[in-house]
Coordinates of C-alpha atoms in Angstrom, one line a residue:
X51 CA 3.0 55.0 -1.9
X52 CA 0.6 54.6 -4.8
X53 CA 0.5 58.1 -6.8
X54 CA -1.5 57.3 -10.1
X55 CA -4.6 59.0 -8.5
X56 CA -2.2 62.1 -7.4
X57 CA -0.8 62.0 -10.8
X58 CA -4.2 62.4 -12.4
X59 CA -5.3 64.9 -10.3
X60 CA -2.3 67.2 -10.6
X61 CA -2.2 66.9 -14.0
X62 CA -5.3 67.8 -15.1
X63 CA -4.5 71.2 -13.7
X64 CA -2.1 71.7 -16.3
X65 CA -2.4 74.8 -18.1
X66 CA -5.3 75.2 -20.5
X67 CA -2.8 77.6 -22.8
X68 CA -0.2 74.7 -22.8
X69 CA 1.0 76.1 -26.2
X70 CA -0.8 79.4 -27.4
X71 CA 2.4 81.3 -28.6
X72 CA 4.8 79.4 -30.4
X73 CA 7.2 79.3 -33.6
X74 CA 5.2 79.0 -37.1
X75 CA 2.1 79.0 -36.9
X76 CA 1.7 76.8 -34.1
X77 CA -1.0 77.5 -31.4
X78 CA -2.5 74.5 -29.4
X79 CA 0.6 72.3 -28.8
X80 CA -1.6 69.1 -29.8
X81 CA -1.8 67.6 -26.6
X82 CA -3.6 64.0 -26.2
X83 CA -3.3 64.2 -22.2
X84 CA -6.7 63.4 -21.7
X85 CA -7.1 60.2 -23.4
X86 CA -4.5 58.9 -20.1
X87 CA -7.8 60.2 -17.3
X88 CA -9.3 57.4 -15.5
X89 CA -12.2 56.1 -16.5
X90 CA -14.6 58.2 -18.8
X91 CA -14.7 62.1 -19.3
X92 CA -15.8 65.4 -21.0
X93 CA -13.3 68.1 -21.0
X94 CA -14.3 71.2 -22.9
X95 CA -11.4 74.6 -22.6
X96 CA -11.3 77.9 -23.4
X97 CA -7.9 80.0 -24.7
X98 CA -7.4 83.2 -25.2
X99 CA -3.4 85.0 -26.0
X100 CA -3.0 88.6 -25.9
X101 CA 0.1 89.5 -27.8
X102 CA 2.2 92.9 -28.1
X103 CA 4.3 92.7 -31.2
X104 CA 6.1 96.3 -31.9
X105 CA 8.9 97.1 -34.2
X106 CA 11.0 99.8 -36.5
X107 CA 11.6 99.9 -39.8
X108 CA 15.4 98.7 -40.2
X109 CA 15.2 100.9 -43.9
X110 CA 14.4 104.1 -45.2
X111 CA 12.9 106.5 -42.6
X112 CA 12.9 103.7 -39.9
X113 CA 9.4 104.4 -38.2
X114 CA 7.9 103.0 -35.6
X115 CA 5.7 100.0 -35.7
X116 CA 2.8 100.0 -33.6
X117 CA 1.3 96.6 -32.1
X118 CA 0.8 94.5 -35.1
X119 CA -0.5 91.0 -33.8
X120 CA -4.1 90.7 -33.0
X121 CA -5.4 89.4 -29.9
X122 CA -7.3 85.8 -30.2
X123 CA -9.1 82.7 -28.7
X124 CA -9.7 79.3 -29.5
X125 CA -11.9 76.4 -28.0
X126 CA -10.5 72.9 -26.9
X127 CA -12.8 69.6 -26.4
X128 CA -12.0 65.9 -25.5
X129 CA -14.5 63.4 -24.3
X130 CA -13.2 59.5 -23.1
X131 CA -14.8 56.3 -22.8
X132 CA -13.7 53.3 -21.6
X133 CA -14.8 50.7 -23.1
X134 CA -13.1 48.0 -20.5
X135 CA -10.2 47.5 -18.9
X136 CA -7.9 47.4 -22.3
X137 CA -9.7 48.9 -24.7
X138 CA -10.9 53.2 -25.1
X139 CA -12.2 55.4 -27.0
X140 CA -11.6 59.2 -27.8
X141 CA -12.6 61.9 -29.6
X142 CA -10.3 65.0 -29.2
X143 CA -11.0 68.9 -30.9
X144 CA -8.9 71.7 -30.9
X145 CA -7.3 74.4 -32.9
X146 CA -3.7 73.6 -34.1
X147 CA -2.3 76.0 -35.8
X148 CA -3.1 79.7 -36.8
X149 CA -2.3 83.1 -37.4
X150 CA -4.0 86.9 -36.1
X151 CA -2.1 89.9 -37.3
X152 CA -2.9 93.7 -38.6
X153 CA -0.5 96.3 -38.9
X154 CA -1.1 99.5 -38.4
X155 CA -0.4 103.3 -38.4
X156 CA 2.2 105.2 -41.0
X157 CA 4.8 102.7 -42.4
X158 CA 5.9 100.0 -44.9
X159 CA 3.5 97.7 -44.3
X160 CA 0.7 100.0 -44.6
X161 CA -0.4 102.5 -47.4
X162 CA -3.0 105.2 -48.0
X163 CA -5.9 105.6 -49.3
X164 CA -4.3 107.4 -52.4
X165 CA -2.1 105.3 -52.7
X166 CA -4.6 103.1 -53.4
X167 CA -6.4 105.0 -55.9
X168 CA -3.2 105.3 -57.5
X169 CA -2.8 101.5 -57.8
X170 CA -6.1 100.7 -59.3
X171 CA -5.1 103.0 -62.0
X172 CA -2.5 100.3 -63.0
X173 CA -4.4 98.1 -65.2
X174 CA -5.9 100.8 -67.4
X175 CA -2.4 102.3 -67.5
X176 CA -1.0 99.3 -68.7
X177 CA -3.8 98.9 -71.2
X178 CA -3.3 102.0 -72.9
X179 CA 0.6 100.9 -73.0
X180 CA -0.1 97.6 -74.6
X181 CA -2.4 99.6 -77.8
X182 CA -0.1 102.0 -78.0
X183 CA 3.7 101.6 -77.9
X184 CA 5.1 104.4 -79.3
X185 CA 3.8 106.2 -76.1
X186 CA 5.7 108.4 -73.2
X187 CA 4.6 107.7 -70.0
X188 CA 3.5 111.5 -69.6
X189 CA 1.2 110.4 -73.0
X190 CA -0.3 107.4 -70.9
X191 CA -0.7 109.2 -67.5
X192 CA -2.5 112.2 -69.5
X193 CA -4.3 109.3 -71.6
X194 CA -5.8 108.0 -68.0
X195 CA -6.4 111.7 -66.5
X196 CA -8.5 112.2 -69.8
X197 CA -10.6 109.5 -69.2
X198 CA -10.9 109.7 -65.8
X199 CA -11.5 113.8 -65.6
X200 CA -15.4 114.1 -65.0
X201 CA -17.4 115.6 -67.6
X202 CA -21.0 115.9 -68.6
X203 CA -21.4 113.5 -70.8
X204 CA -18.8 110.8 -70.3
X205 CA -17.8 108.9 -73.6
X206 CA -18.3 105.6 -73.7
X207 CA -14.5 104.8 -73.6
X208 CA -14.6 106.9 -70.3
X209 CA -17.7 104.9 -68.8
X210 CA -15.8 102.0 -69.5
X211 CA -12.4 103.1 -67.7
X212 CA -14.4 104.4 -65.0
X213 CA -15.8 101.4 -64.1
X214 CA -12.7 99.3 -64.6
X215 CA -11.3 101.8 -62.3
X216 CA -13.7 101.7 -59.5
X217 CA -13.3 97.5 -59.7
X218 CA -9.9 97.1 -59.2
X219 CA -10.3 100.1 -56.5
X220 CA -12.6 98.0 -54.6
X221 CA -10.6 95.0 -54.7
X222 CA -7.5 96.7 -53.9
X223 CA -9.1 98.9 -50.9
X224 CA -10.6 96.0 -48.9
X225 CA -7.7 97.2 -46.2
X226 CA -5.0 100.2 -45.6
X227 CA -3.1 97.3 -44.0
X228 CA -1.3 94.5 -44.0
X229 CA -3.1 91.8 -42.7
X230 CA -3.7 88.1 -42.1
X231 CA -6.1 85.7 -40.7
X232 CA -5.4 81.9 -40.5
X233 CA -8.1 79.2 -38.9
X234 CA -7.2 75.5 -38.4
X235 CA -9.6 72.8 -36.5
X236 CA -8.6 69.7 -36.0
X237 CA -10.7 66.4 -35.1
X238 CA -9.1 63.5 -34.0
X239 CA -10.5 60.4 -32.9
X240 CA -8.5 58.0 -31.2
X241 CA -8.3 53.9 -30.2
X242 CA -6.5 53.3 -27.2
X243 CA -5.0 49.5 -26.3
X244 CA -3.7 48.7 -22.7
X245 CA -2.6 44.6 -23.0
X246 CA -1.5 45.5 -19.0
X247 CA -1.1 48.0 -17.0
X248 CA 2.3 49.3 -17.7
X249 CA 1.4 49.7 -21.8
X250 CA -0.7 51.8 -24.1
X251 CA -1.0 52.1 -27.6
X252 CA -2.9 54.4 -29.1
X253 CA -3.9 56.1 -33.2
X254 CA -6.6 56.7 -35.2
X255 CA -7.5 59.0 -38.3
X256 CA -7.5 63.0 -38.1
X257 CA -9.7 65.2 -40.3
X258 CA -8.3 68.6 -40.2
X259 CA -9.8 71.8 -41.6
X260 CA -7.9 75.0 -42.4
X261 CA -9.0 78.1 -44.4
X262 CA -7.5 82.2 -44.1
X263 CA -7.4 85.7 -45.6
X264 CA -4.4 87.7 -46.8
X265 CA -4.0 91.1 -47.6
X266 CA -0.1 92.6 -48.8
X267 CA 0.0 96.2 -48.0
X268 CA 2.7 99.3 -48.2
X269 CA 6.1 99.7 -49.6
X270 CA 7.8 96.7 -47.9
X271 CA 6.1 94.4 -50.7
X272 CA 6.7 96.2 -54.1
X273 CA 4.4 95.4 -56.6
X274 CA 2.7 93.2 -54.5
X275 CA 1.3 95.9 -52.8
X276 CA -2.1 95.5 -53.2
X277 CA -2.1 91.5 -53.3
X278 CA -5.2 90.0 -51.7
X279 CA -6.2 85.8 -51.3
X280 CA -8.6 84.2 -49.6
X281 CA -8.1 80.5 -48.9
X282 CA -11.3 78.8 -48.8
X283 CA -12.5 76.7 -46.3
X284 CA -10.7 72.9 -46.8
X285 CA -10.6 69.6 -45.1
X286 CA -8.3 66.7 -45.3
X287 CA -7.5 63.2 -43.5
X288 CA -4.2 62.6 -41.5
X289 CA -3.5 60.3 -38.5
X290 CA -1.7 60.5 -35.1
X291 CA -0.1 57.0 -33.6
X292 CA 1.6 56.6 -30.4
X293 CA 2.8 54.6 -27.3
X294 CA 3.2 55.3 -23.5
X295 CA 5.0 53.1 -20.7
X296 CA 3.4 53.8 -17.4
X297 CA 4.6 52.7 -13.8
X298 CA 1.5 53.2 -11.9
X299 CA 2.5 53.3 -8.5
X300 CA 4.8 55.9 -8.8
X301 CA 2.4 58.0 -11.2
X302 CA 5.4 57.7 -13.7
X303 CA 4.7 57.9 -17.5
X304 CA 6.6 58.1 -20.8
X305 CA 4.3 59.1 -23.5
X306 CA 5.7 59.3 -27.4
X307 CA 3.1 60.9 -30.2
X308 CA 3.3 61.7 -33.9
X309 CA 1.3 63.1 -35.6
X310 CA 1.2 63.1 -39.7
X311 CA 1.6 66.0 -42.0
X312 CA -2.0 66.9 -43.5
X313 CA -1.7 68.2 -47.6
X314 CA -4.8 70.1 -48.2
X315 CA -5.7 71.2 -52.3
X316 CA -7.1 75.1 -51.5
X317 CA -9.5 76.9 -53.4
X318 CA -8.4 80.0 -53.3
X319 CA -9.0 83.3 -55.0
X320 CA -6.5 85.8 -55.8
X321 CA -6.2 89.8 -56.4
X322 CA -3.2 91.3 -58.0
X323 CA -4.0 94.9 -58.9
X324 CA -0.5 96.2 -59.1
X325 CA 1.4 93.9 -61.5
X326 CA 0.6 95.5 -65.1
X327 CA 1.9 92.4 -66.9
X328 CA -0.7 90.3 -66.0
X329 CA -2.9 93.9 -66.7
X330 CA -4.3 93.8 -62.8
X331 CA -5.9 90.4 -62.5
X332 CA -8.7 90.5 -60.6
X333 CA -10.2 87.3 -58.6
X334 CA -8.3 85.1 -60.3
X335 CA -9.2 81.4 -58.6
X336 CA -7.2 78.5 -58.5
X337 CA -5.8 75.9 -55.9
X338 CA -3.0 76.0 -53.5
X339 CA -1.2 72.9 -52.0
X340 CA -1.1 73.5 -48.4
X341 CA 0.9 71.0 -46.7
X342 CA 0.5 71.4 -42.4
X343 CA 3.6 70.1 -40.6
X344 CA 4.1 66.4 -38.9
X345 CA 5.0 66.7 -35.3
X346 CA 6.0 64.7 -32.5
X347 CA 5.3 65.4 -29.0
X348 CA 7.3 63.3 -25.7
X349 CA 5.1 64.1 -22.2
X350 CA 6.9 62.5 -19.3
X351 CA 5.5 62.8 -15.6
X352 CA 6.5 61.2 -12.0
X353 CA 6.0 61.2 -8.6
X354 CA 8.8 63.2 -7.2
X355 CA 7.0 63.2 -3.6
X356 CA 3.5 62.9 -1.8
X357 CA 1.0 64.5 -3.5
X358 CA 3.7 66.1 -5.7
X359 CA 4.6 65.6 -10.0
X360 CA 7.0 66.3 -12.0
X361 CA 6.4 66.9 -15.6
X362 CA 7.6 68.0 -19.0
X363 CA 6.7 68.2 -22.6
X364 CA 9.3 68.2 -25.5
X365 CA 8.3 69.0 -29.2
X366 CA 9.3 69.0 -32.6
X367 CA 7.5 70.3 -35.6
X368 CA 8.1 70.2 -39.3
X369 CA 8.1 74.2 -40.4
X370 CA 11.1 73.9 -42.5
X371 CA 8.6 71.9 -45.2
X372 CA 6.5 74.1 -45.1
X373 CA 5.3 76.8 -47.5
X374 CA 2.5 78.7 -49.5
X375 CA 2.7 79.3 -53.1
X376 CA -0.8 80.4 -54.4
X377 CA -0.7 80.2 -58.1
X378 CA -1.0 84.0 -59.4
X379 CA 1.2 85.0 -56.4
X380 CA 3.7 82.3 -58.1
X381 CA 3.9 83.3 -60.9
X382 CA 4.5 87.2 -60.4
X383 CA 7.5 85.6 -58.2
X384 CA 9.1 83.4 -61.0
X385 CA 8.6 86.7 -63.5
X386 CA 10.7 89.0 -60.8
X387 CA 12.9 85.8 -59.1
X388 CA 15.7 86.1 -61.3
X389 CA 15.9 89.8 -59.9
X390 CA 16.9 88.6 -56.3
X391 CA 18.4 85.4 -57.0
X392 CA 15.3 83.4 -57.4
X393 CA 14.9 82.0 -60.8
X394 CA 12.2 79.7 -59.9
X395 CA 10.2 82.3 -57.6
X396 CA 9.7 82.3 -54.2
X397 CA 6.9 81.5 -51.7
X398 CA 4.3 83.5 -49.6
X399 CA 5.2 82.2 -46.7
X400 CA 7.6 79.7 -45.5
X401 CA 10.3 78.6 -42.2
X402 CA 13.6 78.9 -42.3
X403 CA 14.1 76.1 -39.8
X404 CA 12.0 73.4 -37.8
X405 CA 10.1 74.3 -34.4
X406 CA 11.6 72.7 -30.9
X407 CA 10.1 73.5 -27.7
X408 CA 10.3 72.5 -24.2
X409 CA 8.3 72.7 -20.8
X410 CA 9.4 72.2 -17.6
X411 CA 6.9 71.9 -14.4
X412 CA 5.3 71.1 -10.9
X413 CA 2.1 70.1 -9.9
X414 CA 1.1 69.9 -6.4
X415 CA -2.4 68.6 -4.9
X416 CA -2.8 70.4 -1.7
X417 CA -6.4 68.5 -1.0
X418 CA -9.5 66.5 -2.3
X419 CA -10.6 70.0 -3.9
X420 CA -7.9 71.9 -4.6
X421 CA -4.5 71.7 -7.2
X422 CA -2.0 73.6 -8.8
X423 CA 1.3 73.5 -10.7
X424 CA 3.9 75.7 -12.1
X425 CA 5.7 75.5 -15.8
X426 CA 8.8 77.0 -17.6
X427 CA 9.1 77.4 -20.9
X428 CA 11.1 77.9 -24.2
X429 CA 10.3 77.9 -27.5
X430 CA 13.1 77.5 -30.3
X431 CA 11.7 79.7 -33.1
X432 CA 12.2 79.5 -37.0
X433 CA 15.2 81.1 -37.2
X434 CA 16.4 84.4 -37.0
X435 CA 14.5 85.7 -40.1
X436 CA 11.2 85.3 -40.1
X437 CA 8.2 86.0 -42.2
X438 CA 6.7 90.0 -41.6
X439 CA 3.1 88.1 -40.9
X440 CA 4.6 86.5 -37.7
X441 CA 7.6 88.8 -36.7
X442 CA 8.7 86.9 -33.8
X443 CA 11.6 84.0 -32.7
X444 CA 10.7 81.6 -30.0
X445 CA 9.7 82.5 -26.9
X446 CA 10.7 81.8 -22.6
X447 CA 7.6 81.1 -20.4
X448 CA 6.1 81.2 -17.3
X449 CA 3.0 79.5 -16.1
X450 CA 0.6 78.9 -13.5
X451 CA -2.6 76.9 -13.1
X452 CA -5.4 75.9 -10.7
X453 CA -7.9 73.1 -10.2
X454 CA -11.2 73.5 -8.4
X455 CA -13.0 69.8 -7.7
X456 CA -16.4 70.7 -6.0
X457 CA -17.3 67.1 -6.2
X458 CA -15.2 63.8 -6.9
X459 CA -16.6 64.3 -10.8
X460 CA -16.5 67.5 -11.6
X461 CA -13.7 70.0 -11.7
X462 CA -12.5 73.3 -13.3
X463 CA -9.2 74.5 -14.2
X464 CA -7.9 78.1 -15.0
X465 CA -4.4 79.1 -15.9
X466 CA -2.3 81.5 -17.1
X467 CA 1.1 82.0 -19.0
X468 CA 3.5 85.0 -19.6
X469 CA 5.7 85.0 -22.6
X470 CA 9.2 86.7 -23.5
X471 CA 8.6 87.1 -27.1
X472 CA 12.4 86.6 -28.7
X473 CA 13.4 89.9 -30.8
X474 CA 13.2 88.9 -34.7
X475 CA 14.3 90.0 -38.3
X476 CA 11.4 90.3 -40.2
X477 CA 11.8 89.9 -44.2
X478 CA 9.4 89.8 -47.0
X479 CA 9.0 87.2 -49.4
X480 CA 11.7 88.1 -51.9
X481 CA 14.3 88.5 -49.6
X482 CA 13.6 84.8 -47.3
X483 CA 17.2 82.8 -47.1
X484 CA 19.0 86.3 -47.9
X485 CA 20.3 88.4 -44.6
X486 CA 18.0 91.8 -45.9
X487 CA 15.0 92.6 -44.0
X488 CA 12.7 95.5 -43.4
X489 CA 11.7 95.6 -39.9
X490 CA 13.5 95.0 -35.7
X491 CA 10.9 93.7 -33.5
X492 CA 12.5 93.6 -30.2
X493 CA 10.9 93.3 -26.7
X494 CA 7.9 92.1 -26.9
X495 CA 5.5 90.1 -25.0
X496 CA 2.2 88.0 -24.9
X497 CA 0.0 86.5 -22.0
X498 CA -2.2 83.8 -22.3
X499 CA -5.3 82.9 -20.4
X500 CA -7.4 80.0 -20.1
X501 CA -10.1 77.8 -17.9
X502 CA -11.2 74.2 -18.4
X503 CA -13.7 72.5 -17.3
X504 CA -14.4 68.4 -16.7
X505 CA -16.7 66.0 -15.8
X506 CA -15.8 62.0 -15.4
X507 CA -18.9 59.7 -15.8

């Protein structure tokens, strides 16, 4: 019995969440499935994840950590054209990779408001050090009360700390929080080659934006409490290539894809309020090489039974070469390295080990109008320490989806996934490839929802 038509019909009821919640910063999964639909279509998909990530502090007074990961949602778009019967064309859109968190409440990854007062004081402190060495520090903390005490007629040595003051206070109070925010988009366009009907090859270039927002907060980091960067908005050119072997009547196919790692030259601007050597440095620009992984992706489906597919996705993605090193945070880490066994510094972020993940499923089409399938899931993680701006490892999941075809060209899928977020050691920067961390985050959880919709012209 010929199943290619089952096949495609099953599988476009695959979840519309198919990664949402994964090691890294991985979000999307990078799937290419539509570019295998018959004949030409527009797909356009919705995702949204809603994530509870809670911990304790695993030093000093070991609070609690309230829900620290930020719900979110991303859009997905693919439209097809078939040229003839070997050659296509496709233009696919989605988000990659990205990151949502913001702690909150009383612990080590937040501070105070005073706190922060206290931290724009820094520079001036250090100031009035540098002119005058023979000082105490109870000379240079009554130095700084002195110029800062109000009076009626300020000096103009006190107008002048006041205001430096009240700078660094703004750029150090933008957030009582840790925090981060990472966007990615990526746009590929893709050639696909069919010299019969059992072959396709497929590539074409990949433009790839990325941009995000930082802020280091509480005790946890040190003195890089107070540390803000903003990566600005940037674009670069990679390419995906790949190659499927397809038995049609039998709705069996074998798809292999890689995609290329991306480097991206950041603009970014820096604050660094706390570190008196370099005397608070405030918006500090420079670039950051930003390096996203290279990934390959297996998809394999078959007809198992009438109206019935199997199907399963393996991946692999290349965390453990990447890392973020803006250029002021860099060199505050190479000054206190040699302190924790890092004579050349240390990075903002980076992954302990590459990303694998696996999903396992069943689709079913029960009539002209209606599909659905079921999935199982597992994620690998990074490793058992992770960074404290993505506090989890891996994940299991389970998923569900449905297809609605009012007409023969038109169709809309929703799905939804629940995932076992795996319990993780989360470390700051200083202490990554060491066994010392500051927070447990165990038992947590995420669901993801999504809906698709299609139309084939």
């Amino acid at each position: 019995m010929k199943r290619n038509a089952i096949g495609a019909a099953v599988l476009l009821a695959m979840l519309p969440v198919t990664g949402a919640f994964a090691a890294g910063l991985d979000r999307s999964g990078q799937p290419v499935a539509p570019i295998f639909q018959q004949g030409n279509l527009i797909e356009l998909g919705w995702t949204s994840l809603f994530p509870t990530v809670e911990g304790k502090e695993s030093i000093g007074l070991k609070r609690e950590i309230p829900n620290m990961a930020d719900k979110y949602s991303f859009p997905s778009g693919a439209i097809k054209y078939q040229a003839n019967d070997q050659w296509s064309f496709s233009f696919l859109y989605d988000h990659p990779f990205g990151a949502d968190a913001a702690y909150e409440g009383t612990n080590i990854f937040t501070t105070t408001p005073a706190e922060r007062g206290a931290a724009a004081t820094l520079p001036l402190a250090a100031k009035l050090a540098a002119a005058n060495p023979t000082w105490s520090q109870d000379q240079i903390k009554a130095a700084v009360q002195g110029l800062l005490a109000p009076t009626p007629t300020p000096s103009p040595e006190q107008i002048a700390a006041r205001q430096a003051v009240a700078k660094y206070s703004t750029l150090a109070t933008g957030s009582d929080a840790t925090n981060v925010s990472v966007t990615t988009q990526s746009f590929s366009l893709i050639a696909g080659f069919q010299p019969n009907k059992n072959w396709h090859f497929y590539g074409g270039p990949v433009y790839q934006t990325v941009k995000g927002d930082l802020s280091l907060r509480g005790a946890a980091y040190s003195v890089f409490n107070g540390y803000d960067a903003t990566f600005h908005n940037s674009g670069a050119w990679g390419f995906l290539a790949g190659a499927a072997y397809q038995i049609p009547d039998i709705a069996f196919r074998a798809a292999l894809t890689y995609r290329s790692a991306i480097k991206h030259d950041v603009d970014t601007t820096e604050n660094f309020v706390n570190y008196q050597k370099l005397g608070g440095a405030a918006g500090t620009s420079g670039t950051t090489r930003i390096k996203t992984p290279q990934s390959v992706n297996l998809d394999l489906q078959s007809g198992v039974a009438p109206n019935t597919v199997a199907f399963a996705n393996l991946r692999w993605v290349d965390w453990s070469s990447f890392s973020i090193r803006p250029g002021q945070f860099g060199a505050v880490s190479k000054d206190l390295g040699p302190y924790v066994g890092k004579p050349n510094g240390f990075n903002l972020v980076e992954y302990g080990k590459d990303q694998y993940s696996a999903t396992v499923g069943v689709g079913r089409k029960f009539n002209e109008q209606w599909a659905g399938n079921m999935s199982l899931g597992w994620d690998s993680g990074t490793g058992e320490y992770v960074t404290t701006l993505g506090p989890t490892k891996g994940n299991w999941n389970l998923g569900i989806g449905a297809q609605y075809s009012p007409t023969k060209n038109f169709y809309v899928g929703v799905g939804a996934k629940y995932f076992w977020l795996g319990d993780a050691k989360a470390q700051v920067a200083s202490n990554v490839g060491s066994t010392t961390y500051q927070a447990d985050f165990k038992d947590n959880n995420a669901v993801a929802v999504g809906v698709k919709v299609g139309y084939r012209f």
